[in-house]
Coordinates of C-alpha atoms and ligand atoms in Angstrom, one line a residue:
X1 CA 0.0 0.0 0.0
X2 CA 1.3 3.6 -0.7
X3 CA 2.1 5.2 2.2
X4 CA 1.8 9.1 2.6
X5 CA 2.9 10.7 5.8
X6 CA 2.1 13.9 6.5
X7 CA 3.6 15.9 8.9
X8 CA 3.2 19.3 10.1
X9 CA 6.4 20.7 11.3
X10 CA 6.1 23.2 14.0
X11 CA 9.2 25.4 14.4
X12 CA 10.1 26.8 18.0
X13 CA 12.8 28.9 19.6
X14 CA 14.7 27.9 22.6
X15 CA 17.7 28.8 24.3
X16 CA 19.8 26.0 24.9
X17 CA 20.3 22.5 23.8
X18 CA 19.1 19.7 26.6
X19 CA 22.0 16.8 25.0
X20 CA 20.2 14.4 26.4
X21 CA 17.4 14.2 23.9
X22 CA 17.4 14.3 20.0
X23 CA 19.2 16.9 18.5
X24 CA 20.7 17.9 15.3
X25 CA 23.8 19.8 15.1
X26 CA 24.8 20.8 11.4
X27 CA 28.6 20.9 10.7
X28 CA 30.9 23.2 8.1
X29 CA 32.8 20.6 6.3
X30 CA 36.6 19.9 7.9
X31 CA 35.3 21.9 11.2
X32 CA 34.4 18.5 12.9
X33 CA 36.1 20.1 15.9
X34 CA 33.8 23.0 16.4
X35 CA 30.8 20.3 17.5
X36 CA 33.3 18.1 19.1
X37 CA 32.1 18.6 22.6
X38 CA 27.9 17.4 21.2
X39 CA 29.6 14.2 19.6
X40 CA 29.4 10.5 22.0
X41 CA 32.9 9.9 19.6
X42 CA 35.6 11.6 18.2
X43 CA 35.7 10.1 15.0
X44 CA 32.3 9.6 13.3
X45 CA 32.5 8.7 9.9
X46 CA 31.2 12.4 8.8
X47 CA 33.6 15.1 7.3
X48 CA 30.8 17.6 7.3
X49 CA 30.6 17.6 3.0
X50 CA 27.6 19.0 1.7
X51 CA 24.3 16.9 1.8
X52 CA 26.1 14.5 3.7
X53 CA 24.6 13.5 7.6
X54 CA 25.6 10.9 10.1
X55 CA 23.4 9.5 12.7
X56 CA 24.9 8.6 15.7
X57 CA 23.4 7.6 19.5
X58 CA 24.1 9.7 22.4
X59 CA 24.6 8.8 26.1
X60 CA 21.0 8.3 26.7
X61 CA 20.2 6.5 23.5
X62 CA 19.1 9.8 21.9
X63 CA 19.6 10.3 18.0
X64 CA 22.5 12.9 17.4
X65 CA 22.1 13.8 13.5
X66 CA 25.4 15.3 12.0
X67 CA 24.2 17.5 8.9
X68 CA 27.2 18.3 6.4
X69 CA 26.7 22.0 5.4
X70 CA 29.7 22.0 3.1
X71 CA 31.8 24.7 2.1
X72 CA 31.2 28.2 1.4
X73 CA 30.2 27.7 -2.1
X74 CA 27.6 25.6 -0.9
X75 CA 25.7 28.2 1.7
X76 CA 23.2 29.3 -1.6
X77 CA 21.8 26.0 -1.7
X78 CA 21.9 25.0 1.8
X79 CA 18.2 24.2 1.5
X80 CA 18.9 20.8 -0.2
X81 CA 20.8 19.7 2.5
X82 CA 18.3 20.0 4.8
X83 CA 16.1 18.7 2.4
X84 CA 17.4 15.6 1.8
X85 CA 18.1 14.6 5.7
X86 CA 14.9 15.2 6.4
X87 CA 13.5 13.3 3.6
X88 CA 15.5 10.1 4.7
X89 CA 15.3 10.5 8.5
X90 CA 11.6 12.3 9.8
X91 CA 10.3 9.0 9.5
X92 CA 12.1 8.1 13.1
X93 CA 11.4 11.3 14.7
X94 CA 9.3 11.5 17.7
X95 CA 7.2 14.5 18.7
X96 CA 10.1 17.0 19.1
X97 CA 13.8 17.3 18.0
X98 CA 15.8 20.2 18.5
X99 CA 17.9 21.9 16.0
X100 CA 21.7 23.8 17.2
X101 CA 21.6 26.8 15.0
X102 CA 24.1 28.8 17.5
X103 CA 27.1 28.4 14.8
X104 CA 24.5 29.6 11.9
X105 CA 24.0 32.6 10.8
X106 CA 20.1 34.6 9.9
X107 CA 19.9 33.2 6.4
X108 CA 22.0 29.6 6.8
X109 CA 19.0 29.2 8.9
X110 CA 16.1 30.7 7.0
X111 CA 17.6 28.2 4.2
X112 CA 17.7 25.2 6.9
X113 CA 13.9 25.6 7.6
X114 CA 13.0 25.9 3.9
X115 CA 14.8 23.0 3.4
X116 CA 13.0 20.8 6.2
X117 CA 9.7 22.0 4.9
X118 CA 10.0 21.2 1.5
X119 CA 10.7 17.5 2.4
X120 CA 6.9 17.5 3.6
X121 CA 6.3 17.6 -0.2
X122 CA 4.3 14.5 -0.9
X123 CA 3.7 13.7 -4.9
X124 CA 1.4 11.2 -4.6
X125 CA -1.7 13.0 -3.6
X126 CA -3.7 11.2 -6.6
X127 CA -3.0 7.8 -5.5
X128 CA -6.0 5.8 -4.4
X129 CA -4.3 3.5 -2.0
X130 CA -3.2 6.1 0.1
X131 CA -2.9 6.4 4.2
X132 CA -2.8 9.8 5.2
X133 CA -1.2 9.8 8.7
X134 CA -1.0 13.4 9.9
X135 CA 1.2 13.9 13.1
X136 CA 3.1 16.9 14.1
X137 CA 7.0 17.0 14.9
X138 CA 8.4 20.3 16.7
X139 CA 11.5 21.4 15.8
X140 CA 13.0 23.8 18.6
X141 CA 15.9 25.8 17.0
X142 CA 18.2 26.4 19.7
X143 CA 19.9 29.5 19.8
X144 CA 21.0 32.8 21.7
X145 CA 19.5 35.2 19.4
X146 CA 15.7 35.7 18.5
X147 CA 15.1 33.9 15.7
X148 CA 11.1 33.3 15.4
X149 CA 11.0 35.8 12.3
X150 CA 12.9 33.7 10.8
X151 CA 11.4 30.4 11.0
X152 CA 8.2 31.3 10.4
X153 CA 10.0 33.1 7.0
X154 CA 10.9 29.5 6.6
X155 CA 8.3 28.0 6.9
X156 CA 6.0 30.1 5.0
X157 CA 8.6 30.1 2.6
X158 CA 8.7 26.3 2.4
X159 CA 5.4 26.2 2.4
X160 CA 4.7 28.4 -0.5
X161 CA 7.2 26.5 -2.6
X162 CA 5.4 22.9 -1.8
X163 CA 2.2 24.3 -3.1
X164 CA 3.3 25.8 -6.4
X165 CA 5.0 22.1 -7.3
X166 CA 1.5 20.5 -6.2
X167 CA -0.1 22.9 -8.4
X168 CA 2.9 22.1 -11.0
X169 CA 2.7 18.8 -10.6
X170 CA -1.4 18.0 -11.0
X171 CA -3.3 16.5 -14.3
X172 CA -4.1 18.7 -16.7
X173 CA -7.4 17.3 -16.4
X174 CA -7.8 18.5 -12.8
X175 CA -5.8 21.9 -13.3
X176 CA -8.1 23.4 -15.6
X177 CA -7.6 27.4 -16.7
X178 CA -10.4 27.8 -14.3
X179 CA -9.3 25.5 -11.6
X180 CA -6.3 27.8 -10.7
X181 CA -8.7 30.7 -10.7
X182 CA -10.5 28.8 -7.9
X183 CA -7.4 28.0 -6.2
X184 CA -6.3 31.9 -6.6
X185 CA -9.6 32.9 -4.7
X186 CA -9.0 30.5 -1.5
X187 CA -5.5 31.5 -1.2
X188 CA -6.6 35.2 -1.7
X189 CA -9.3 34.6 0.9
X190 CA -6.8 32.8 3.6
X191 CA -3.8 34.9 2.8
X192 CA -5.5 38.5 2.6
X193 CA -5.5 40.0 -0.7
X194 CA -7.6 40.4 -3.5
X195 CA -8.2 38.0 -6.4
X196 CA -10.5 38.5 -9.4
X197 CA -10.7 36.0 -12.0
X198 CA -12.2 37.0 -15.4
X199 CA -13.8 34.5 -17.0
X200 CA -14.4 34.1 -20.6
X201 CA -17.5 36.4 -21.1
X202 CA -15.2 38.8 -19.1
X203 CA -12.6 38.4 -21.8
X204 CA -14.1 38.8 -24.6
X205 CA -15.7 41.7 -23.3
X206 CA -12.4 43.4 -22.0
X207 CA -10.5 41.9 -25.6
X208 CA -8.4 39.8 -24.8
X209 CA -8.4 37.9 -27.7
X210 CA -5.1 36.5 -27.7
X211 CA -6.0 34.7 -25.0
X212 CA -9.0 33.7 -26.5
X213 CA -7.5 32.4 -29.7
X214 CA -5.5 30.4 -27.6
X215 CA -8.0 28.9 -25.6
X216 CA -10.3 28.1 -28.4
X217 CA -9.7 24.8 -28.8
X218 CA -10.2 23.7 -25.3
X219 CA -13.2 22.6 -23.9
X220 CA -11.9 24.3 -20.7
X221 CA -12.5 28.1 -20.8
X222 CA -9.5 30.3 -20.6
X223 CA -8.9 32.8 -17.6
X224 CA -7.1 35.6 -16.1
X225 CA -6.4 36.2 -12.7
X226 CA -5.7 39.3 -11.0
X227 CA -4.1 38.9 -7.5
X228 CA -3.7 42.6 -5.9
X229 CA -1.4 42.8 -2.6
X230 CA -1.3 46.5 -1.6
X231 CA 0.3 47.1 2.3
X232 CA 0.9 51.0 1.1
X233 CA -1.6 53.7 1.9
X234 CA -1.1 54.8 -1.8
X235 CA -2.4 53.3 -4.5
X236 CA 0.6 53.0 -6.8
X237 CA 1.7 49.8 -7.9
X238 CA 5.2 49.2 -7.5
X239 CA 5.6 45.7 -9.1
X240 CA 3.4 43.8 -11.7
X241 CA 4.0 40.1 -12.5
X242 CA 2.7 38.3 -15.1
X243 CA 2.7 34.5 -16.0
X244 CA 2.2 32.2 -18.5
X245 CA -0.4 29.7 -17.4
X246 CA -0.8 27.2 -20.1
X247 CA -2.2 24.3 -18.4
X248 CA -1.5 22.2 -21.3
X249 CA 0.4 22.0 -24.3
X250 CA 0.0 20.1 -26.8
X251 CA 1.0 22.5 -29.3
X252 CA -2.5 22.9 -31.3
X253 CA -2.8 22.4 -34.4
X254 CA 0.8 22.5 -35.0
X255 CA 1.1 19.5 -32.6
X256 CA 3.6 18.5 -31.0
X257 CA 5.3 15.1 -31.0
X258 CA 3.8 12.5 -27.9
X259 CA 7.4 11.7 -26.9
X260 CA 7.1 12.9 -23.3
X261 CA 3.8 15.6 -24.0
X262 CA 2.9 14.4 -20.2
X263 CA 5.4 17.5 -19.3
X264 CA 3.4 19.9 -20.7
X265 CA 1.2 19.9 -18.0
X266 CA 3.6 21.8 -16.5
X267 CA 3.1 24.8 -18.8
X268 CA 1.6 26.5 -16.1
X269 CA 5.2 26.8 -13.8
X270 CA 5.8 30.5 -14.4
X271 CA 2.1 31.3 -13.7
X272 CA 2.2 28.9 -10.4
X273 CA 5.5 30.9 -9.6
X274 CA 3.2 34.3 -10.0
X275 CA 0.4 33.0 -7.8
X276 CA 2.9 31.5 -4.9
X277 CA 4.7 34.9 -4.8
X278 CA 1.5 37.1 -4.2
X279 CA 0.3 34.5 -1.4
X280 CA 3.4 34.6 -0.3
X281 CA 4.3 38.3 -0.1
X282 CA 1.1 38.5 1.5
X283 CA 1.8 36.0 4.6
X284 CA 4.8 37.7 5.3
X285 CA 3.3 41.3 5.0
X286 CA 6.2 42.8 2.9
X287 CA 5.6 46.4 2.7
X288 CA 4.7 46.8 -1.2
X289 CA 1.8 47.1 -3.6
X290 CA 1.9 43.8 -5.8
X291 CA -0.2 42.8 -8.5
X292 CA -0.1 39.2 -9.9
X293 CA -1.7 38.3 -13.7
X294 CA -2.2 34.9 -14.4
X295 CA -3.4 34.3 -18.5
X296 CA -4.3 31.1 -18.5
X297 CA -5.5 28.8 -21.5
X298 CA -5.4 25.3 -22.3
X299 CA -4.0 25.0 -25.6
X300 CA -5.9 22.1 -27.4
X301 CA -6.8 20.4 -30.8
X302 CA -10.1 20.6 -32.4
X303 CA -11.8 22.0 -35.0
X304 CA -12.6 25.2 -33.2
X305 CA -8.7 25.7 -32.6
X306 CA -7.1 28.6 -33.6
X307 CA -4.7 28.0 -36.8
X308 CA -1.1 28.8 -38.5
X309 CA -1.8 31.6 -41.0
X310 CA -4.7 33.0 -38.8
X311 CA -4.6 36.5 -38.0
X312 CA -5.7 37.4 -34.4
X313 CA -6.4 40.6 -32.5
X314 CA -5.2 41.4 -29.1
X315 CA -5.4 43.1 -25.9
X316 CA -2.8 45.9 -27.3
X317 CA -5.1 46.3 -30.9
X318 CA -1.9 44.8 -32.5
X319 CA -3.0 42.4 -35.1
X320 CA -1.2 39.0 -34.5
X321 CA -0.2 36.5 -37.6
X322 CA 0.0 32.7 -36.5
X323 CA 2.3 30.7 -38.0
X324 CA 2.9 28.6 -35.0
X325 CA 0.0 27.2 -32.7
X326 CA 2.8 26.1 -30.4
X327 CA 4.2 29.7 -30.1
X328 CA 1.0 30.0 -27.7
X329 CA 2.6 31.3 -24.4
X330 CA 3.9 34.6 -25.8
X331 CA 0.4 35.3 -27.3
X332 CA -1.3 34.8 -24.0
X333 CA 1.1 36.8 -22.1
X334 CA 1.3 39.1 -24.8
X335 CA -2.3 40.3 -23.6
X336 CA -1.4 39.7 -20.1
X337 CA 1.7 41.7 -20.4
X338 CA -0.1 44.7 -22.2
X339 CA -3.4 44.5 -19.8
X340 CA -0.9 44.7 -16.5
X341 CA 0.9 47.8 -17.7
X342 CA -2.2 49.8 -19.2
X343 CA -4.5 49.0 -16.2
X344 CA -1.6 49.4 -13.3
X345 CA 1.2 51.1 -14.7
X346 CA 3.6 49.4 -12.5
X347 CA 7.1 50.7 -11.5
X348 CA 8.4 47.1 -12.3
X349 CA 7.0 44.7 -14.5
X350 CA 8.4 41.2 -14.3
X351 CA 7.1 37.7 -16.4
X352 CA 7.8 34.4 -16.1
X353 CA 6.8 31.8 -18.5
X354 CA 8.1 28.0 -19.6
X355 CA 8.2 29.6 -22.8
X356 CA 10.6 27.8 -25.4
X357 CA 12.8 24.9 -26.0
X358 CA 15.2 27.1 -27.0
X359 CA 15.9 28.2 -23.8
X360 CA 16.7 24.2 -22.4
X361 CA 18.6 24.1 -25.2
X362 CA 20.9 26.8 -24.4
X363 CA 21.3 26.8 -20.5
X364 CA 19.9 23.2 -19.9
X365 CA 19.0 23.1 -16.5
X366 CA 20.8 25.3 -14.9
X367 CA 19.5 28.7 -15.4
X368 CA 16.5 30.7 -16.6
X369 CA 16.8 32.9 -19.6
X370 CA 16.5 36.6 -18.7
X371 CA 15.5 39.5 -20.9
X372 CA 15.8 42.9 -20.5
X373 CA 17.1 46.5 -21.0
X374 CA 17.3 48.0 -18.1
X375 CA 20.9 46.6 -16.8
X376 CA 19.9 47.8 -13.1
X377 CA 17.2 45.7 -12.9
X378 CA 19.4 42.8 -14.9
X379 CA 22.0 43.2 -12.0
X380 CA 19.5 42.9 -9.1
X381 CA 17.9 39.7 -10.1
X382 CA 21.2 37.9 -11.2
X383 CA 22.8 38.5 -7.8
X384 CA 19.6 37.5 -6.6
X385 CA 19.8 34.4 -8.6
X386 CA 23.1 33.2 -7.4
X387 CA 22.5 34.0 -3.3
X388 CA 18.8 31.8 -3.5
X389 CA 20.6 29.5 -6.4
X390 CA 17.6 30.2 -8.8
X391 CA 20.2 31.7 -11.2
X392 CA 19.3 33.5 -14.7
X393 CA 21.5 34.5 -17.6
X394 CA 20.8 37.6 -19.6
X395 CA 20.7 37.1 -23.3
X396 CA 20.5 40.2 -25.3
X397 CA 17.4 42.1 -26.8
X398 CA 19.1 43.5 -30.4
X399 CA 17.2 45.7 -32.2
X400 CA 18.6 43.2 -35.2
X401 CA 16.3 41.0 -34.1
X402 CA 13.4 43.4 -34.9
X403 CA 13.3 41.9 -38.7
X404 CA 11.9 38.4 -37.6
X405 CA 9.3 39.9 -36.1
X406 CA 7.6 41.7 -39.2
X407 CA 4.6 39.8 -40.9
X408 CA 2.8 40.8 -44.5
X409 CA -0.6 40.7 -43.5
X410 CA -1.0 41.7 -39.9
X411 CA 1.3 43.6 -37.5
X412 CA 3.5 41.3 -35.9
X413 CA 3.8 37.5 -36.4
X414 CA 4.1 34.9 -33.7
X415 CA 7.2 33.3 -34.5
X416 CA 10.1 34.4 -36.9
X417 CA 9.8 30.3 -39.1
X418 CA 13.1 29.9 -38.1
X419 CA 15.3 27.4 -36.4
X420 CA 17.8 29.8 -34.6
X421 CA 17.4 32.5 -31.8
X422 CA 14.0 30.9 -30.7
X423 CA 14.1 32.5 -26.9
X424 CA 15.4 35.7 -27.9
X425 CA 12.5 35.8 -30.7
X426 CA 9.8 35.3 -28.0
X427 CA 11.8 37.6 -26.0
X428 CA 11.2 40.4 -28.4
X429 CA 7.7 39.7 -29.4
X430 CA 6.4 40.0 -26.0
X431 CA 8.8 43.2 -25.9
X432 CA 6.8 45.2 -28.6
X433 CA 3.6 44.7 -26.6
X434 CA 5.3 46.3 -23.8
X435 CA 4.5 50.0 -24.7
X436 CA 8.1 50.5 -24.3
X437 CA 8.0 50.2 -20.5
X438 CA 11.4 50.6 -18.9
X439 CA 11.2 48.3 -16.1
X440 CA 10.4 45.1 -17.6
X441 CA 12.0 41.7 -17.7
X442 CA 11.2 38.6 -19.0
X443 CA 12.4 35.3 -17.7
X444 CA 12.2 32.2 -19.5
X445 CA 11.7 29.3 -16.8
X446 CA 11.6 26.6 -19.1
X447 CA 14.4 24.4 -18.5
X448 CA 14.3 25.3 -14.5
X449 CA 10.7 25.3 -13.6
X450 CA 10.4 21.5 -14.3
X451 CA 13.0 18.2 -13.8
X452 CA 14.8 15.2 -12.5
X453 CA 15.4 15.1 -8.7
X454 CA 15.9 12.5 -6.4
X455 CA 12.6 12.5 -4.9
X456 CA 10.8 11.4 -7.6
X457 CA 11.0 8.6 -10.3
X458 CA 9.5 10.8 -13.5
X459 CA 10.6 14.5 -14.0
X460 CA 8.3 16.8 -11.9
X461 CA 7.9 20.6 -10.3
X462 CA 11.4 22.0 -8.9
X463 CA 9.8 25.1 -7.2
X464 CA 12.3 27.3 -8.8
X465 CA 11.2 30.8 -8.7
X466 CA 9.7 31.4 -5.1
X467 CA 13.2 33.1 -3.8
X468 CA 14.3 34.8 -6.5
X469 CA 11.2 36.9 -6.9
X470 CA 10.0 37.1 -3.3
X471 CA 13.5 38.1 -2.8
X472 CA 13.5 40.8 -5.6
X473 CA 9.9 41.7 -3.9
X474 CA 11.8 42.4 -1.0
X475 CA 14.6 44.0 -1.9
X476 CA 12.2 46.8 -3.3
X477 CA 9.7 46.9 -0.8
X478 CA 10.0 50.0 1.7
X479 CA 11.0 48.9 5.5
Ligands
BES501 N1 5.7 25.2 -23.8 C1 6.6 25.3 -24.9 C2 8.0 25.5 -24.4 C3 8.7 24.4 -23.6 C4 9.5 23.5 -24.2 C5 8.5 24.4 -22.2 C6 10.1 22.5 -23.4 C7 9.1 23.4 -21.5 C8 9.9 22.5 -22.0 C9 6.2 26.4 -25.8 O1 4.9 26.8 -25.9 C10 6.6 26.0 -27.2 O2 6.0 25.1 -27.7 N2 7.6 26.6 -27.8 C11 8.0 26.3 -29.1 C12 7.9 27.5 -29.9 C13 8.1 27.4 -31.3 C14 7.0 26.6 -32.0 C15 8.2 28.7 -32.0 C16 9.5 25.8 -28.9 O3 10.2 26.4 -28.2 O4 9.8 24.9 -29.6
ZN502 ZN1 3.7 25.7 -27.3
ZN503 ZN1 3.8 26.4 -24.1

């Protein structure tokens, strides 16, 4: 039988370390020395390498875990260390374990606690044969300073990121366009802000037609979610983000091959990365006004599908020529993108979207693509990127590129027909529906937002996202 355990980590702050019960006591590597006095022996067979740990029985019988925290190099993805030790270990923890965070410092722990929440991820929640057991561990982070900000940071944080890959990782038959509207509105509802979806009628009303060319095919209406978060007395919106929720691809009319089209249910990651940063932002009451767009669309074959050589409107008025069906995720951000900056006028507009092979082929699985012009903004999020270790890599924005973009019959076309620059091509499509706004960026998430880990036997949600952007969040929101 398939065995789920749940459990709900509760995590506490106390002031010193009682060694005769279970406690874990994370380790730089080579500094074995430094924790010498916790350890029963003075030679375990631990050297403190990263996402490395050693169990070993104290005096009274009580578990002493040895985490490896590595090297320097290693503090921006401390998370998996934590991560993985809990993954193979909670199932022999009793009702409370306590955690010696003395020799860490503020984010070495926030990172510990995100990393011990995330292995409460369970991917089986469609299996029948299930046994949900729910019991609750507390973990009591010893230490001299005040640290409860930070582990409920942590825990949100983890939290946040466990329920974007459950949203990544669903059916597509279950995540409908206006099943992550639903799912907006509770988290809107538990979370504090406010969520409007518009539904189809709404759409048409309001013109967004490229999302409605997109979703034409489907017999699951298309959507777009608005998620506002305003803690500012003013009404100025300092950050817009926009993402591409496709909740499946199978590349309309111009279908794709079936080799592996299960992944395309994860179309949706840079929209489910939009939707966990508002909730998130919101939990931890960051001082900022946010607004979050989700355009969402299933993008299906039938004979009401749109088609290659079809000439669309859109939200903008630009008209739109198809010659791709597959090049759907810059069409429904396109309106997304151009809605967002006419309605809210943000300071900063940011979007996210699993938009192109082109991207996987270029950085693998390593880093997201990342357009832009304004370097500032560039500079921000890539030393963002490399302290959360949700790196991006800028690829430039040519006005050379401009050609590609120039159709006969309508005003722009979807795709240039080519097989070379593919991201950057997307990259400056969604540009010219921009209205020339200086603070925008686009990151392609394709090759990040969706892969191979240990923890599970098919490729599946990685969660990327949720720092980098909360953290950007934070970085501009007033103290
Ligand atoms: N959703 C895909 C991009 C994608 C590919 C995401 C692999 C995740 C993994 C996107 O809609 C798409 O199909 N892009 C095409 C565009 C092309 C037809 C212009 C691509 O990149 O091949
Ligand atoms: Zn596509
Ligand atoms: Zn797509």
């Amino acid at each position: 039988m398939a065995f789920l355990q749940y459990i709900i980590m509760i995590y506490t702050n106390i002031q010193q370390l009682d060694t005769t019960k279970d406690f874990i006591i994370p380790c730089k590597k080579g500094e074995l020395k430094s924790i010498q006095q916790f350890l029963p022996i003075e030679n375990p067979d631990f050297d403190g390498s990263f996402s490395t740990h050693q169990l070993l029985y104290g005096t009274t019988g009580n578990r002493i875990y040895v985490v490896g925290l590595g090297e320097d190099k290693n503090a921006a993805q401390l998370e998996n260390t934590f991560y993985k030790f809990a993954f193979e270990t909670q199932k022999y923890w009793g009702e409370e374990i306590q955690f010696f965070a003395d020799g860490l410092n503020d984010e070495a722990i926030l990172k510990s606690v995100i990393g011990l929440e995330m292995a409460q991820y369970s991917i089986g929640e469609f299996k029948s044969t299930k046994e949900d057991k729910k019991i609750s561990t507390t973990i009591s982070f010893s230490s001299e300073k005040k640290i409860d900000t930070i582990l409920e940071e942590g825990k949100f944080t983890g939290e946040t990121i466990n329920r974007i890959k459950a949203l990544v990782d669903a059916p597509p038959n279950i995540k409908t366009p206006e099943y992550l509207g639903e799912w907006a509105k509770k988290s809107a509802k538990k979370a504090s802000y406010k969520c409007t979806v518009l539904h189809q009628k709404d759409l048409e009303k309001q013109g967004f037609d490229a999302v409605l060319a997109v979703g034409k095919g489907s017999i699951n209406p298309p959507v777009v979610i608005i998620n506002e978060y305003k803690a500012k007395k003013t009404d100025k919106i300092d950050i817009a983000l926009v993402g591409k929720g496709i909740t499946f691809d199978s590349g309309g009319l111009s279908i794709k091959p079936s080799t592996n089209l299960s992944y395309m249910k994860s179309d949706m990651g840079g929209a489910a990365v939009v939707l966990g940063v508002v909730e998130l932002v919101a939990k931890l009451g960051l001082n900022i006004n946010i607004v979050g767009i989700v355009a969402s669309a299933e993008n299906a074959v039938d004979a009401n599908s749109y088609r290659p050589g079809d000439v669309i409107n859109s939200y903008s008025g630009k008209t739109i020529e198809i010659i791709d069906t597959d090049a759907e995720g810059r069409l429904v951000l396109a309106d997304g993108i151009n809605f967002a900056i006419k309605k809210y006028n943000p300071e900063y507009i940011i979007d996210l979207a699993t938009l192109t092979g082109s991207i996987v082929r270029t950085f693998g699985y390593a880093a997201a693509g990342m357009f832009t012009m304004n370097q500032e903004m560039a500079n921000t999020m890539s030393a963002i990127g490399f302290k959360v270790h949700e790196r991006v890599w800028q690829l430039p924005m040519f006005e050379d590129y401009e050609a590609d973009l120039q159709s006969d019959v309508a005003d722009i076309k979807n795709y240039n027909g080519k097989p070379i620059e593919g991201a950057i091509n997307a990259a400056k499509f969604l540009e010219s529906f921009t209205e020339k706004h200086e603070k925008w960026m686009h990151l392609d998430i394709a090759g990040v937002a969706f892969g191979s880990s240990p923890y599970a036997k098919m490729k599946s949600a990685s969660g990327y996202g949720i720092q980098l952007i909360t953290n950007f969040v934070k970085e501009k929101a007033s103290k």
